[in-house]
Coordinates of N, CA and C in Angstrom, one line a residue:
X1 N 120.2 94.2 44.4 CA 121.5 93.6 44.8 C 121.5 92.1 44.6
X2 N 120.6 91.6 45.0 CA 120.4 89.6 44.6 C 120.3 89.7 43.2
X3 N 119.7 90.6 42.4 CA 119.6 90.4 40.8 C 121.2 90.9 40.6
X4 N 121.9 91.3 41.0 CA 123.6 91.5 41.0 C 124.2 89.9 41.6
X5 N 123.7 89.3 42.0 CA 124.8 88.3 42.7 C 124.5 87.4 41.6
X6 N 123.0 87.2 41.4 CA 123.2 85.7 40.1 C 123.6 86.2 39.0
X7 N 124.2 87.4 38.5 CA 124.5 87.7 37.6 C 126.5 87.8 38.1
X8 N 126.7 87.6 38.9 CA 128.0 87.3 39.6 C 129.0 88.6 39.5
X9 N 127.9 89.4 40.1 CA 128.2 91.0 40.2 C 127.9 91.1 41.6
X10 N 128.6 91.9 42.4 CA 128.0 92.3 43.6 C 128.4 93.7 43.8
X11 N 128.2 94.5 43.5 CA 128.0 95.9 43.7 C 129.2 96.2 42.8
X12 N 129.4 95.7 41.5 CA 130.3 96.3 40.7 C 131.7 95.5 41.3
X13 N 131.7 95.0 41.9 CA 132.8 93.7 41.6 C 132.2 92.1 41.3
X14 N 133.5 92.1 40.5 CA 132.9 90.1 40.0 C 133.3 89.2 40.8
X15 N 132.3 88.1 41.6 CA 132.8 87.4 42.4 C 133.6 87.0 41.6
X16 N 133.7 86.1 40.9 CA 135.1 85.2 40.2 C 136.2 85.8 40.7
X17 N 136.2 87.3 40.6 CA 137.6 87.4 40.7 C 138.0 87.7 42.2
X18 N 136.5 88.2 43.2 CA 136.4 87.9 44.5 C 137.0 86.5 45.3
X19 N 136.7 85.5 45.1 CA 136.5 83.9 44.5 C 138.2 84.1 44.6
X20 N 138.6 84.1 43.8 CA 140.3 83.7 43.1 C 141.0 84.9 44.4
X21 N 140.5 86.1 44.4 CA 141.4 86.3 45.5 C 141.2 85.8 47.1
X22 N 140.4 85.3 47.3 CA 140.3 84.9 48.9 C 140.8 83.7 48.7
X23 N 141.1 82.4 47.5 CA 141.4 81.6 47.2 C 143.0 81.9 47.7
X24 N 143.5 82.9 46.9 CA 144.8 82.8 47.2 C 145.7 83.4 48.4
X25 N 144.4 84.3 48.9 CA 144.8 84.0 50.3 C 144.9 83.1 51.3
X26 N 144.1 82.7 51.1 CA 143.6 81.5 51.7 C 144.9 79.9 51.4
X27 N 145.4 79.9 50.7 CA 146.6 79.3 50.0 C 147.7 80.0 50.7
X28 N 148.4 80.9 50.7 CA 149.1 81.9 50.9 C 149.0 81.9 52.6
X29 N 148.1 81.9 54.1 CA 147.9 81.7 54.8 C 148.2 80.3 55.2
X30 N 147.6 79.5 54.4 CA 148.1 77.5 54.7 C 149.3 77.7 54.5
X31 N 149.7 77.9 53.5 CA 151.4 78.1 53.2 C 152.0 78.3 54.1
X32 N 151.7 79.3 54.7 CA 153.0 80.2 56.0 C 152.6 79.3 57.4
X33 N 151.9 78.5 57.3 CA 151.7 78.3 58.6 C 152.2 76.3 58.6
X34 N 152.2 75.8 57.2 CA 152.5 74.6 57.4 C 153.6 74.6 56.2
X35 N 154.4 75.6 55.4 CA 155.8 75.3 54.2 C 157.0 75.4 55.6
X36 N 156.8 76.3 56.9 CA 158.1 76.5 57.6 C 158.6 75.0 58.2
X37 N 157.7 74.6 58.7 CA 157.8 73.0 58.6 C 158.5 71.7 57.7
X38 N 158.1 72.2 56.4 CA 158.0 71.2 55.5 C 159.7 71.7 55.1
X39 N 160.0 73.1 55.2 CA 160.9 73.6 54.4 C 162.1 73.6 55.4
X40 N 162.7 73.1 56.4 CA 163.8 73.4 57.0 C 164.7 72.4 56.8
X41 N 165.9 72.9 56.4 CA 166.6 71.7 56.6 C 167.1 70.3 57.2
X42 N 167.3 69.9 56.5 CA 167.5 68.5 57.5 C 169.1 68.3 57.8
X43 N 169.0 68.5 59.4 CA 170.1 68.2 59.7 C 171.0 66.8 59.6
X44 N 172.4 67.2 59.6 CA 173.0 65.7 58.6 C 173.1 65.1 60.0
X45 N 172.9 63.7 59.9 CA 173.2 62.4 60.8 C 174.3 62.0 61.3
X46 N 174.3 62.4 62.0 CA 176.1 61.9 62.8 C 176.2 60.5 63.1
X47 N 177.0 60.3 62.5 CA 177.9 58.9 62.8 C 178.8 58.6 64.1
X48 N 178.3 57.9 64.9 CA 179.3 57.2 66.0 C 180.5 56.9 65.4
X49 N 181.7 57.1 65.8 CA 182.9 56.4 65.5 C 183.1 55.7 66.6
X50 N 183.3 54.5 66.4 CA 184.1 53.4 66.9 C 184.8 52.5 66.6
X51 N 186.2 53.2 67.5 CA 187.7 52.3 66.3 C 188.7 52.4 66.8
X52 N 190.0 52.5 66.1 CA 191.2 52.3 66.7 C 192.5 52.8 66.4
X53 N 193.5 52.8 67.0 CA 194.4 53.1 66.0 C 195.7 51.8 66.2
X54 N 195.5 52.0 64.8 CA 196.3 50.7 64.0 C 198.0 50.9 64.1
X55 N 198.6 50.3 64.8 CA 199.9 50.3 64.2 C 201.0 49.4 64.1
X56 N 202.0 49.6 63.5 CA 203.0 48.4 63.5 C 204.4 49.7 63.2
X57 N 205.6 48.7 64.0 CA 206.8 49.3 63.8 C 207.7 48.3 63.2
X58 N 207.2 48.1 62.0 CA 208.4 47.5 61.1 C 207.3 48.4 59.4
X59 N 208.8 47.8 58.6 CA 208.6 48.0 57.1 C 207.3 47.4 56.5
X60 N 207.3 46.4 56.9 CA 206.2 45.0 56.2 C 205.1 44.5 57.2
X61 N 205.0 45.7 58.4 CA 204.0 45.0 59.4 C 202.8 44.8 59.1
X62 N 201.9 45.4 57.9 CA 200.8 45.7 57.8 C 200.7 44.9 57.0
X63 N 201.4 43.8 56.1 CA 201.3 43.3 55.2 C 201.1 41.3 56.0
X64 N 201.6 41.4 56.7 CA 201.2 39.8 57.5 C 200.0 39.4 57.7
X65 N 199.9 38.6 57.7 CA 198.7 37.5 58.1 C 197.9 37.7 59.3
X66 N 199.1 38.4 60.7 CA 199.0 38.4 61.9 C 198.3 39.4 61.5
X67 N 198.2 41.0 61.1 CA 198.0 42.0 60.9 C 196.5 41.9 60.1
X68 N 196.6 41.0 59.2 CA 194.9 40.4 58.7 C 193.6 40.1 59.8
X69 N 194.3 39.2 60.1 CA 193.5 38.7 61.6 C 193.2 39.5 62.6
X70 N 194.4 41.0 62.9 CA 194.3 41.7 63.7 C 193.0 42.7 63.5
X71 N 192.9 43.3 62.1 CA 191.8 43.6 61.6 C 190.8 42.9 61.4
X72 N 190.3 41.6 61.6 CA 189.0 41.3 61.8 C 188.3 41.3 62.7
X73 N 189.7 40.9 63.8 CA 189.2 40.8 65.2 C 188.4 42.4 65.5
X74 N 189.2 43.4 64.9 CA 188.6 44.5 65.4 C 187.3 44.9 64.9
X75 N 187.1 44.1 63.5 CA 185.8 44.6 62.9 C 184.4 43.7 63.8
X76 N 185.2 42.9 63.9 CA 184.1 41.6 64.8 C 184.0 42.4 66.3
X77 N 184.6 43.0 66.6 CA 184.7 43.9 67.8 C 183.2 45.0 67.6
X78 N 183.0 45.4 65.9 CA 182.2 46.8 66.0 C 182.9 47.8 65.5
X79 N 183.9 47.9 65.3 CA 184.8 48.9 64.9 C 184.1 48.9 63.6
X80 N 184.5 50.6 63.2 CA 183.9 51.4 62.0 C 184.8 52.3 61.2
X81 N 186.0 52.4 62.3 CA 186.7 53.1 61.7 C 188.0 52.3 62.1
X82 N 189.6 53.0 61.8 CA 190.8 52.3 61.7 C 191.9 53.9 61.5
X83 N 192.4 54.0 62.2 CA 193.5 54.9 62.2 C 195.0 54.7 62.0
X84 N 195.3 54.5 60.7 CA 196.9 53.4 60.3 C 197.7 54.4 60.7
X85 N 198.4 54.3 61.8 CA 199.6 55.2 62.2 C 201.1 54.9 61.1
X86 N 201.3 55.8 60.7 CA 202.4 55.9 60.1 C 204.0 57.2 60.6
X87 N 204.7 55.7 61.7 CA 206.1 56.9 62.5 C 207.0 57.6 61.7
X88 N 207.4 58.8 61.2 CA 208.9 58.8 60.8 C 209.2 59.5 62.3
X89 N 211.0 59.4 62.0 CA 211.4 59.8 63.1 C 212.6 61.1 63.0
X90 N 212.6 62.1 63.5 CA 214.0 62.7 63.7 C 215.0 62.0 64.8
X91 N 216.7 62.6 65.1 CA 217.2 62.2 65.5 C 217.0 63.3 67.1
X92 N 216.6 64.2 67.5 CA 216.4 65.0 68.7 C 215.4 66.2 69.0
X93 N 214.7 66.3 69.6 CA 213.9 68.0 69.1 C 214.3 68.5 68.7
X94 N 215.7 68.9 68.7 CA 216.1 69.8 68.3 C 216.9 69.6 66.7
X95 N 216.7 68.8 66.2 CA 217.1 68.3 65.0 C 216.4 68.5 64.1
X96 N 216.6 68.7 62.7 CA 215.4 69.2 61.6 C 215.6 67.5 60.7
X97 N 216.1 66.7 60.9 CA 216.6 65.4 60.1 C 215.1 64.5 59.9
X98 N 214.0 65.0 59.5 CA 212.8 63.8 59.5 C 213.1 63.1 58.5
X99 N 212.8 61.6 58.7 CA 212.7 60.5 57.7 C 212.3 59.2 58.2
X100 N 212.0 58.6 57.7 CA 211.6 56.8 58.0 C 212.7 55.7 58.3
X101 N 212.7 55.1 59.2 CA 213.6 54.4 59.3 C 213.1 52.8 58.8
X102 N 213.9 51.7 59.9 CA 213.1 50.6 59.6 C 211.8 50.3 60.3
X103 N 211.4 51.2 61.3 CA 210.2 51.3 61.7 C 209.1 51.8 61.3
X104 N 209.6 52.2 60.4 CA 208.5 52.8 59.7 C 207.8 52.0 58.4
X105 N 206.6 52.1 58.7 CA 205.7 51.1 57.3 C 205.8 51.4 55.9
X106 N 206.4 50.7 55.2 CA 206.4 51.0 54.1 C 205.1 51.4 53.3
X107 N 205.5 52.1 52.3 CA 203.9 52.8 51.7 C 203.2 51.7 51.3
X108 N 204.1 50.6 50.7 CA 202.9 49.2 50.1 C 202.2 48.9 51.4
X109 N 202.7 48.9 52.2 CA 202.2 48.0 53.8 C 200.8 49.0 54.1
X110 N 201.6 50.4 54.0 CA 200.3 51.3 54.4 C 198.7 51.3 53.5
X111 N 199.3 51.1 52.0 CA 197.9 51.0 51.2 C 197.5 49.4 51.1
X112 N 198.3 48.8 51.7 CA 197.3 46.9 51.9 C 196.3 47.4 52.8
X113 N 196.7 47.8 54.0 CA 196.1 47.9 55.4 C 194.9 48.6 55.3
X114 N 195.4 49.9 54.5 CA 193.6 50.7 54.2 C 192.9 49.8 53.2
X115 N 193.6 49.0 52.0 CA 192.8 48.8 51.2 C 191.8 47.2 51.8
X116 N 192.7 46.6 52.8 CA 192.3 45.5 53.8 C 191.0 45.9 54.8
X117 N 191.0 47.2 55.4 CA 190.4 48.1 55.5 C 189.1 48.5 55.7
X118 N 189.2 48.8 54.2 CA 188.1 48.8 53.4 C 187.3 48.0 52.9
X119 N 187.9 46.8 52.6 CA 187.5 45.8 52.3 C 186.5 45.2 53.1
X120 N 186.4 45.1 54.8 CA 186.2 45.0 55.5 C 185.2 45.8 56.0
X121 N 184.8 47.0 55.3 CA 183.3 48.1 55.5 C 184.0 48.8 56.7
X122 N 185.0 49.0 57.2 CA 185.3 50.1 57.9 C 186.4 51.7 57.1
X123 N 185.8 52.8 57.9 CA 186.7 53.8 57.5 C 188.2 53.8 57.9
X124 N 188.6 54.2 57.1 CA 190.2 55.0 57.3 C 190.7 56.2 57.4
X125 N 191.6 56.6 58.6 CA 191.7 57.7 58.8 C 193.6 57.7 58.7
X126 N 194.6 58.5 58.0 CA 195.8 58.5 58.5 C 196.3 59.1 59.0
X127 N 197.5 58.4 60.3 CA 197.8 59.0 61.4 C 199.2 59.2 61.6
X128 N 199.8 60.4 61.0 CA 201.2 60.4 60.7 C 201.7 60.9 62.4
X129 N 202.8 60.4 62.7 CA 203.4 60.5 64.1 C 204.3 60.9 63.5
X130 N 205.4 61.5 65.0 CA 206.6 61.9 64.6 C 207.5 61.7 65.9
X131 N 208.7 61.1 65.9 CA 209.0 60.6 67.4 C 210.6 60.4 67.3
X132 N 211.6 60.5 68.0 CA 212.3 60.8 68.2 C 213.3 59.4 68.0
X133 N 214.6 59.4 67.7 CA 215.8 58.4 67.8 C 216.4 58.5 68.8
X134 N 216.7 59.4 69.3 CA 217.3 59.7 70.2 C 217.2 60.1 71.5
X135 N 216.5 59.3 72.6 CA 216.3 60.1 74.0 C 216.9 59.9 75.1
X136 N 218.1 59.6 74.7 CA 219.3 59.5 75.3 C 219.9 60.4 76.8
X137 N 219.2 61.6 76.5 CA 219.3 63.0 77.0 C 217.8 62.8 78.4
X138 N 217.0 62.2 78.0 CA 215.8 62.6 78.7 C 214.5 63.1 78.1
X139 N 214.7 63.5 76.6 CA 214.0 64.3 75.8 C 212.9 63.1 75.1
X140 N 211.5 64.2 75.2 CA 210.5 63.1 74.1 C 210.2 64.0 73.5
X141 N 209.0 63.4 72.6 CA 208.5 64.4 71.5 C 208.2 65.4 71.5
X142 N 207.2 65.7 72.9 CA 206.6 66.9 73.1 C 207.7 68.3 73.4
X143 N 208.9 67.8 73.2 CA 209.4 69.2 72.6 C 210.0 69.0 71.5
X144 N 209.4 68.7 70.5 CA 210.3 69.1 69.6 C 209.6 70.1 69.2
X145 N 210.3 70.9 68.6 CA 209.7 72.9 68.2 C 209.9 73.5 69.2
X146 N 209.9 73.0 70.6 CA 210.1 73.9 71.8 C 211.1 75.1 71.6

């Protein structure tokens, strides 16, 4: 039997290949016990939002100076994000008439403000409203569709 082992025989198996298989068990064991670890995904990082929502009721509000300054102050605040509200209005709940008046921001005003924004290292979110001309009656938004 010892004249079988230095000859790298042991009763008609070859260590080597004895060798190579406890090897890969032995691999195959480490594996399962430290890849489930190594292998799980990594969960994505959630961002705090802190921010605001932005708005103005004229055509050209977003485009002033005042409106510039208003956004720094907010970034100097910590803000991260920015929500540019943009109103159109019908004339009653019960009215199908949607469109923009003079309260409403014009599109240039609206892409200064994100692109001001941005500028600035904070995100943009847009925040379309919808609100009424007419409440003459007693009626607000929350019925319109009622």
């Amino acid at each position: 039997m010892v004249k079988g082992l230095i000859k790298g025989k042991w009763g008609g198996v070859n260590t080597k290949v004895v060798a190579g298989l406890v090897a890969v068990v032995v691999l195959a064991v480490v594996s399962a016990i430290i890849a489930p670890g190594l292998l799980k995904p990594s969960k994505p990082q959630l961002e705090f939002q802190k921010g605001i929502g932005y708005v103005t009721w004229s055509k050209g509000g977003y485009l002033t100076e005042g409106s510039d300054a208003s956004l720094l102050e907010v970034k100097e605040l910590g803000s991260n994000w920015v929500a540019v509200l943009i109103t159109w209005y019908q004339t009653t709940p019960w009215t199908n008439d949607i469109k923009p008046t003079s309260k409403t921001p014009s599109d240039e005003s609206v892409i200064y403000a994100i692109q001001k924004a941005k500028e600035m290292g904070m995100k943009v979110m847009l925040k379309p409203h919808l609100d009424l001309m007419d409440k003459s009656d007693g009626s607000w938004r929350g019925e319109i569709a009622s």
